[in-house]
Short mmCIF file of C-alpha atoms in Angstrom, two decimals:
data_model
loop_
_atom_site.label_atom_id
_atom_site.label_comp_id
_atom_site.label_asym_id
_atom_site.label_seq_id
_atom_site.Cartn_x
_atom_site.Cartn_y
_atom_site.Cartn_z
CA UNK Y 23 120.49 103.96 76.69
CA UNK Y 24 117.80 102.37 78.93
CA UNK Y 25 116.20 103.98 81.27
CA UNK Y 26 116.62 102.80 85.00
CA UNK Y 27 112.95 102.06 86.83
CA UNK Y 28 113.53 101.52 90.27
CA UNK Y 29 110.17 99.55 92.17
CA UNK Y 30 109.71 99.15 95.78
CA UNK Y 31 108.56 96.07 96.31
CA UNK Y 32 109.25 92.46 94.81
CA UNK Y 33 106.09 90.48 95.80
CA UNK Y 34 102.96 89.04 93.77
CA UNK Y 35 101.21 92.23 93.32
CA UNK Y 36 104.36 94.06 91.75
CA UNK Y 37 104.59 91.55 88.93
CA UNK Y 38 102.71 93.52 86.29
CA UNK Y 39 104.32 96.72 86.95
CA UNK Y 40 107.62 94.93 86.36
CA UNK Y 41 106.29 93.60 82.76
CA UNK Y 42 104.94 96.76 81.61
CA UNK Y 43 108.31 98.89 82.92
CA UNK Y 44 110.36 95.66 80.93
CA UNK Y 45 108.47 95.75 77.85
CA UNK Y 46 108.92 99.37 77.34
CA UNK Y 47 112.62 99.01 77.27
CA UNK Y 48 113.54 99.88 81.22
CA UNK Y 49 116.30 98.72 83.39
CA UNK Y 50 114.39 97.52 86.31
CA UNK Y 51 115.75 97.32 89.95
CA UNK Y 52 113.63 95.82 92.64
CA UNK Y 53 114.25 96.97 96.53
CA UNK Y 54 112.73 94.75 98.99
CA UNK Y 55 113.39 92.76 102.07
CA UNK Y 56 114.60 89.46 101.54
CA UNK Y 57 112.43 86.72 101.05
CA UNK Y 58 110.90 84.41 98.34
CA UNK Y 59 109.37 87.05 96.46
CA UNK Y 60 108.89 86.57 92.60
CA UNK Y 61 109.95 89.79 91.42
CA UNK Y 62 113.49 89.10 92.00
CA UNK Y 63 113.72 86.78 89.22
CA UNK Y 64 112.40 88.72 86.92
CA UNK Y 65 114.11 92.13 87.89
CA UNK Y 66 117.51 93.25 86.09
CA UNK Y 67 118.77 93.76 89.59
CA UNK Y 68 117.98 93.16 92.84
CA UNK Y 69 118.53 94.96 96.20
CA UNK Y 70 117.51 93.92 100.00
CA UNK Y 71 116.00 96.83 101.93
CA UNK Y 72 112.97 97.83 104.19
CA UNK Y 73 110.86 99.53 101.85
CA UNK Y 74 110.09 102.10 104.29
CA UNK Y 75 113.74 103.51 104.69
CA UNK Y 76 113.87 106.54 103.01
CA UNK Y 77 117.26 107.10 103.19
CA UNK Y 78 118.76 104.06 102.33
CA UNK Y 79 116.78 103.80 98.91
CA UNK Y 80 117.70 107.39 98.38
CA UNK Y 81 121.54 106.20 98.71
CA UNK Y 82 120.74 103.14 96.10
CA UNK Y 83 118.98 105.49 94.06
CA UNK Y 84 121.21 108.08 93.51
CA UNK Y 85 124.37 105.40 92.96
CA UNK Y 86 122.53 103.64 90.40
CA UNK Y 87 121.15 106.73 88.58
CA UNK Y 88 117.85 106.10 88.17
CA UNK Y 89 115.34 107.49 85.83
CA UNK Y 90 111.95 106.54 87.89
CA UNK Y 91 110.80 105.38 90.91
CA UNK Y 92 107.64 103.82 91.56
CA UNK Y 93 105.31 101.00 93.76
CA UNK Y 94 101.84 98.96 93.54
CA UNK Y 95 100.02 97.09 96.15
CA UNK Y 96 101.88 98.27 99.10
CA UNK Y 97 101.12 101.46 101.30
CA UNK Y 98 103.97 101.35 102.92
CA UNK Y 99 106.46 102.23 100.27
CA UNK Y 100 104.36 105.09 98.89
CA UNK Y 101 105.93 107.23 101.45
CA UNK Y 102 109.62 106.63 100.03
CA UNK Y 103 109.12 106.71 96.56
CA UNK Y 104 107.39 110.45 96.71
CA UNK Y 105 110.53 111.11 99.13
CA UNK Y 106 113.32 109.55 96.90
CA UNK Y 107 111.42 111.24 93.95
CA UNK Y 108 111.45 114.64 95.17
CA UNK Y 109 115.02 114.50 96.38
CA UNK Y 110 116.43 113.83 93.31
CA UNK Y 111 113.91 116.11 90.87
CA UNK Y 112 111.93 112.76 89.63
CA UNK Y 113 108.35 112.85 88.60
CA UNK Y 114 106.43 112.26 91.63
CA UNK Y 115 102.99 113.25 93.65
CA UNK Y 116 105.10 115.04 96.35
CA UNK Y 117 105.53 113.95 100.01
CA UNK Y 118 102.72 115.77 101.24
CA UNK Y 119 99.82 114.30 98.92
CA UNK Y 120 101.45 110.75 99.89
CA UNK Y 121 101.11 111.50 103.28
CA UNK Y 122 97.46 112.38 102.68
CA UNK Y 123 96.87 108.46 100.91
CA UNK Y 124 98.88 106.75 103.64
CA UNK Y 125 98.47 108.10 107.30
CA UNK Y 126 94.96 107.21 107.66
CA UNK Y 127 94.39 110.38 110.74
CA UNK Y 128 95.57 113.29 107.74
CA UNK Y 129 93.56 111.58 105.28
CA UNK Y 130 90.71 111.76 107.68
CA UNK Y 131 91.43 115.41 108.04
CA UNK Y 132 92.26 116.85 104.32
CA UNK Y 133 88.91 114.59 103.34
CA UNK Y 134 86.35 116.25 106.18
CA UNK Y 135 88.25 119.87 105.14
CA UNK Y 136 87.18 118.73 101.76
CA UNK Y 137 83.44 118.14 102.69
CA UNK Y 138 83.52 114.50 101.77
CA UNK Y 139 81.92 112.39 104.81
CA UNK Y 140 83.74 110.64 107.74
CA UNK Y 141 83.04 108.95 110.94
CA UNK Y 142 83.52 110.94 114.18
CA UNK Y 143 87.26 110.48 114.73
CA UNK Y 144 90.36 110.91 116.95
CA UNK Y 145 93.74 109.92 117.32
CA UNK Y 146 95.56 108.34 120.23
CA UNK Y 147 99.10 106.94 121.11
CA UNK Y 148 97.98 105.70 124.50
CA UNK Y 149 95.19 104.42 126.30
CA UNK Y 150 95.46 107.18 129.15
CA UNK Y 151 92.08 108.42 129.87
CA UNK Y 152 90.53 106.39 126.86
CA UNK Y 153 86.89 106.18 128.04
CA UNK Y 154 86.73 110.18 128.11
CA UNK Y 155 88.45 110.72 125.20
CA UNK Y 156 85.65 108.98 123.06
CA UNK Y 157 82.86 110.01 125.69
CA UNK Y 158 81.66 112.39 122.38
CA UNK Y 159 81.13 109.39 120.19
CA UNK Y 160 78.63 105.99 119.72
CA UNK Y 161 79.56 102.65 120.14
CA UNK Y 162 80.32 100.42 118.38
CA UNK Y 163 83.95 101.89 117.60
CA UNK Y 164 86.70 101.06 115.30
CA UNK Y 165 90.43 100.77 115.91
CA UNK Y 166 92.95 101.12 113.70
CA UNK Y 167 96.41 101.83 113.39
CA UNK Y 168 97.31 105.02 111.02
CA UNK Y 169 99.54 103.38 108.69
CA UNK Y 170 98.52 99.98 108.52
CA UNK Y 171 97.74 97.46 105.52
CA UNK Y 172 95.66 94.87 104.99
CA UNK Y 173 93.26 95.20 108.20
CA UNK Y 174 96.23 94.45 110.40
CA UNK Y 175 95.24 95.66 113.82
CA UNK Y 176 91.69 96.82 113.11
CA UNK Y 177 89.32 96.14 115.75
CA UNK Y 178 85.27 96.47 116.40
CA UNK Y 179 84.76 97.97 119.92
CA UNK Y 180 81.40 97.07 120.73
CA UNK Y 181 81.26 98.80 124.27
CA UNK Y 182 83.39 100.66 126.74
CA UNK Y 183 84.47 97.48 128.78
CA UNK Y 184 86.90 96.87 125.25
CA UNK Y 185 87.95 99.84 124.66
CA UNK Y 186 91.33 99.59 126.25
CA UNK Y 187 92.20 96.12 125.11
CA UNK Y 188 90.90 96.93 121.71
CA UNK Y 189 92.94 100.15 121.31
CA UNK Y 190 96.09 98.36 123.14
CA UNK Y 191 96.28 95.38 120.37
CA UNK Y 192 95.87 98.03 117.74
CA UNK Y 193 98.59 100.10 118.69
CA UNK Y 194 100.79 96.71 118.82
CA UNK Y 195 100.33 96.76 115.23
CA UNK Y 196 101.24 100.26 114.81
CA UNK Y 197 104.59 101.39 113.45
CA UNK Y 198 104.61 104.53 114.89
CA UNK Y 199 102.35 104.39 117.61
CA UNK Y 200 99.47 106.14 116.59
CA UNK Y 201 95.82 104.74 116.18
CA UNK Y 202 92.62 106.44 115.29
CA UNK Y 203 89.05 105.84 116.92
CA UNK Y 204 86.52 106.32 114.64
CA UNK Y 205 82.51 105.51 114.99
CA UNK Y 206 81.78 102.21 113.04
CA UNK Y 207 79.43 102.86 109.93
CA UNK Y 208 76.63 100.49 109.38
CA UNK Y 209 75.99 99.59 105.81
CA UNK Y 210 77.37 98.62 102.34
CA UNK Y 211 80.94 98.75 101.79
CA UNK Y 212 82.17 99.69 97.85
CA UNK Y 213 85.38 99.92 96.41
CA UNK Y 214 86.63 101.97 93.58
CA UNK Y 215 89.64 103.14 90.73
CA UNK Y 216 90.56 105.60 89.11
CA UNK Y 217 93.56 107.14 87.57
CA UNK Y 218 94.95 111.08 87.37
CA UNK Y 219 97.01 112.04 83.89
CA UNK Y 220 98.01 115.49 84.13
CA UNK Y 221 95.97 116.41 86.95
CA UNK Y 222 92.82 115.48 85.32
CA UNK Y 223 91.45 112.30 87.37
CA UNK Y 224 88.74 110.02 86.56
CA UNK Y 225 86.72 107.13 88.40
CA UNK Y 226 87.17 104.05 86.26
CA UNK Y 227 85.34 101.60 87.99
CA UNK Y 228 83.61 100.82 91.38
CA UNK Y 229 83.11 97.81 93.05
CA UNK Y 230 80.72 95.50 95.79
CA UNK Y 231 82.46 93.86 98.66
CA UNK Y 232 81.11 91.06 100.63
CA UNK Y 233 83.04 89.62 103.71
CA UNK Y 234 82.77 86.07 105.27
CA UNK Y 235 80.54 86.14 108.63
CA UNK Y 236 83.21 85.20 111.17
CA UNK Y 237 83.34 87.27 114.68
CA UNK Y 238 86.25 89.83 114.85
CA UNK Y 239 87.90 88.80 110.79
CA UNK Y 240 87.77 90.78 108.47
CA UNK Y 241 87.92 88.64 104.81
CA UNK Y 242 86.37 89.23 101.95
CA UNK Y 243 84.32 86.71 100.77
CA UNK Y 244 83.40 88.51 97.18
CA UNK Y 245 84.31 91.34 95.59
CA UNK Y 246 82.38 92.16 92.09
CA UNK Y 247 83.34 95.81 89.89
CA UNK Y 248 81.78 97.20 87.14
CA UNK Y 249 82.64 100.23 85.02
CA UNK Y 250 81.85 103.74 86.65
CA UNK Y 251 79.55 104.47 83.55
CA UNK Y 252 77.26 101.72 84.70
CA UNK Y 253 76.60 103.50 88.06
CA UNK Y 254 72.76 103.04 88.61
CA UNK Y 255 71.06 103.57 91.85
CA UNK Y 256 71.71 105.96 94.23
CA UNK Y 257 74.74 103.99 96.39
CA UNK Y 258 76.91 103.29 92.98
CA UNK Y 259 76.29 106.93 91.83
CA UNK Y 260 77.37 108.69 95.28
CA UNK Y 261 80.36 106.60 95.43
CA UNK Y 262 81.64 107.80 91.76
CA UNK Y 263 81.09 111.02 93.16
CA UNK Y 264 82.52 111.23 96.26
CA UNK Y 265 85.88 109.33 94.63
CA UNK Y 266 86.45 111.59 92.58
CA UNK Y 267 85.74 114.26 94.44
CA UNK Y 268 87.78 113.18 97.00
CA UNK Y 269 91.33 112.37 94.79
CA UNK Y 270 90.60 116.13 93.33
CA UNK Y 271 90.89 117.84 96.81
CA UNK Y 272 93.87 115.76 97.10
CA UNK Y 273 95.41 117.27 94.01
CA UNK Y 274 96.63 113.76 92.62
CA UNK Y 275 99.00 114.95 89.57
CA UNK Y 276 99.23 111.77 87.71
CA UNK Y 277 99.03 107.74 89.13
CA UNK Y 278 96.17 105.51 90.17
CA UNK Y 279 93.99 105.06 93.33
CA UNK Y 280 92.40 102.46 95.08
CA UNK Y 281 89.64 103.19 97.95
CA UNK Y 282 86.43 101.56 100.19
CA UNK Y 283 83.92 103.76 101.21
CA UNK Y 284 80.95 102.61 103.11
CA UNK Y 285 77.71 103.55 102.51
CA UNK Y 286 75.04 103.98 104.23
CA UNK Y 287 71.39 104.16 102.99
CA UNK Y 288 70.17 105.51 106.68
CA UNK Y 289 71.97 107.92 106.23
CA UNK Y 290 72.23 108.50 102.20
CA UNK Y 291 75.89 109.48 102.53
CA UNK Y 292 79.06 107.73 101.31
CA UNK Y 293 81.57 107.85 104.24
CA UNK Y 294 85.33 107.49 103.18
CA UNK Y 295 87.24 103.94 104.93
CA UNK Y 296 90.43 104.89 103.42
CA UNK Y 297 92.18 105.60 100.22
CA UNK Y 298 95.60 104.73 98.43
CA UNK Y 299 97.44 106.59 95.66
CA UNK Y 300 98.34 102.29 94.37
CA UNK Y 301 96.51 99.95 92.58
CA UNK Y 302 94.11 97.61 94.63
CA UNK Y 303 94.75 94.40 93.98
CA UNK Y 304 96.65 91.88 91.67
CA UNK Y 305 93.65 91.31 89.60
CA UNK Y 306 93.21 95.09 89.26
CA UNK Y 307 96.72 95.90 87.45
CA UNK Y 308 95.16 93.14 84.71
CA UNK Y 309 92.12 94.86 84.23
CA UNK Y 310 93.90 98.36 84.04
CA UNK Y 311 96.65 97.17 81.81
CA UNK Y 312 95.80 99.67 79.00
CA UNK Y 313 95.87 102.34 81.15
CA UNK Y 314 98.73 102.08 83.39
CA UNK Y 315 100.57 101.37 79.73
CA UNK Y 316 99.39 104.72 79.10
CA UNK Y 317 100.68 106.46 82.13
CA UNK Y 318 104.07 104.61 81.89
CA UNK Y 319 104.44 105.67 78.02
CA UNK Y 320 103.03 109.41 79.18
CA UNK Y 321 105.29 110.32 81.86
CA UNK Y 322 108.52 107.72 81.77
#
């Protein structure tokens, strides 16, 4: 009998995992809002629901059976799968470590616990008494929302005459009302990839970003990897480090990560910008085939 893999998700980014769950012999169901996403044609069966409701994809799930549960390129539904996968005894990294790679405040927390570097931070869900709430820390400032994607609601404060606007348009974009403040790091910014099997985690690659020079946007112009072996100078090797440092004191038991660090060479310190327990990128799951193959055959 086939296995059932349920996915969260249905868009661009999810294709791959689709394939790979397919072509080893799975049942696949995709669960996503509607819309003109491409992974409903290719799924075995289809349903339409917020990826973020926990309860209702617990209900699907357990009427349907399913053998796995998993998502890719999406922070959002990392949250339900550990959920769905822990209510009904599936292998999963637990609620609390996907809490740790998707509200952006505890990841900031477990990380500094952990000794890896982070801006000066705090978290609001107002702008009561903004100005002396941040009175500790140097401008220029960031604003984000904890649980955001794809730079939605991020904002550079460059003095205290923003700061409420700033911090208001973030928290628009917030879900649940809650931003962080954090100091704004000057220097390079560096992605990188790894994957955990059995608790043992590894860096896999890291990468260069470069973004287009346009006032208060945030695209990337560029973004160029290389293999983690070919670390050379002192940036590439401290970001290795710190990644996988970092996913270890997050006890990741098995999956793959995706995270930008910035660092800077005033400094000589690699300061985390966030980290996801998902892959980073369509282009990524193609140059990782092999290995997410591997973790599919290993624990599915």
């Amino acid at each position: 009998m086939k296995k059932k893999a349920m996915i969260l998700g249905a868009g661009i980014g999810q294709i791959p995992f689709i394939n790979l769950l397919k072509e080893r012999g799975c049942y696949v169901i995709a669960v996503s809002v509607k819309g003109n996403y491409p992974g409903f044609e290719i799924a075995d069966k289809c349903y339409y629901v917020d990826t973020r409701d926990k309860e209702a994809i617990l209900e699907i799930a357990r009427e349907e059976g399913i053998d796995i549960i998993t998502t890719d390129q999406t922070d959002v539904s990392v949250p339900a799968v550990a959920y769905v996968a822990e209510k009904m005894g599936l292998k999963g990294i637990g609620c609390v470590t996907a809490e740790k790679f998707t509200d952006k405040y505890v990841m900031r927390c477990y990380a500094e616990n952990a000794g890896i570097p982070v801006p000066k931070f705090i978290q609001v869900n107002c702008v009561d008494n903004i100005i002396d709430k941040v009175s500790r820390m140097d401008y220029p400032l960031i604003s984000k929302p904890v649980n955001s994607s794809g730079s939605r609601g991020v904002h550079r404060i460059d003095n205290p005459n923003e700061l409420v606007e700033k911090v208001k348009m973030s928290l628009d974009s917030s879900v649940d009302n809650k931003v962080i403040i954090e100091e704004f790091i000057e220097g390079k910014e560096y992605l990188a990839d790894g994957i955990a099997l059995d608790g043992d985690y590894i860096t896999l690659d890291f990468g260069i970003k470069e973004y287009f020079d346009l006032p208060d946007t945030y695209i990337s112009k560029m973004c160029m990897f290389s293999s983690s072996v070919l670390a050379k100078n002192e940036a590439e090797i401290d970001v290795v480090k710190t990644n996988t440092e970092l996913v270890n004191a997050f006890n990741l038991p098995f999956g793959i990560t995706h995270a930008e660090y910035i660092y800077s060479e005033k400094r000589h310190k690699t300061y985390l910008v966030e980290i996801a327990a998902r892959g980073g990128g369509y282009i990524f799951l193609h140059i990782l085939h092999q290995e997410l193959a591997e973790l599919i055959q290993t624990y599915y």
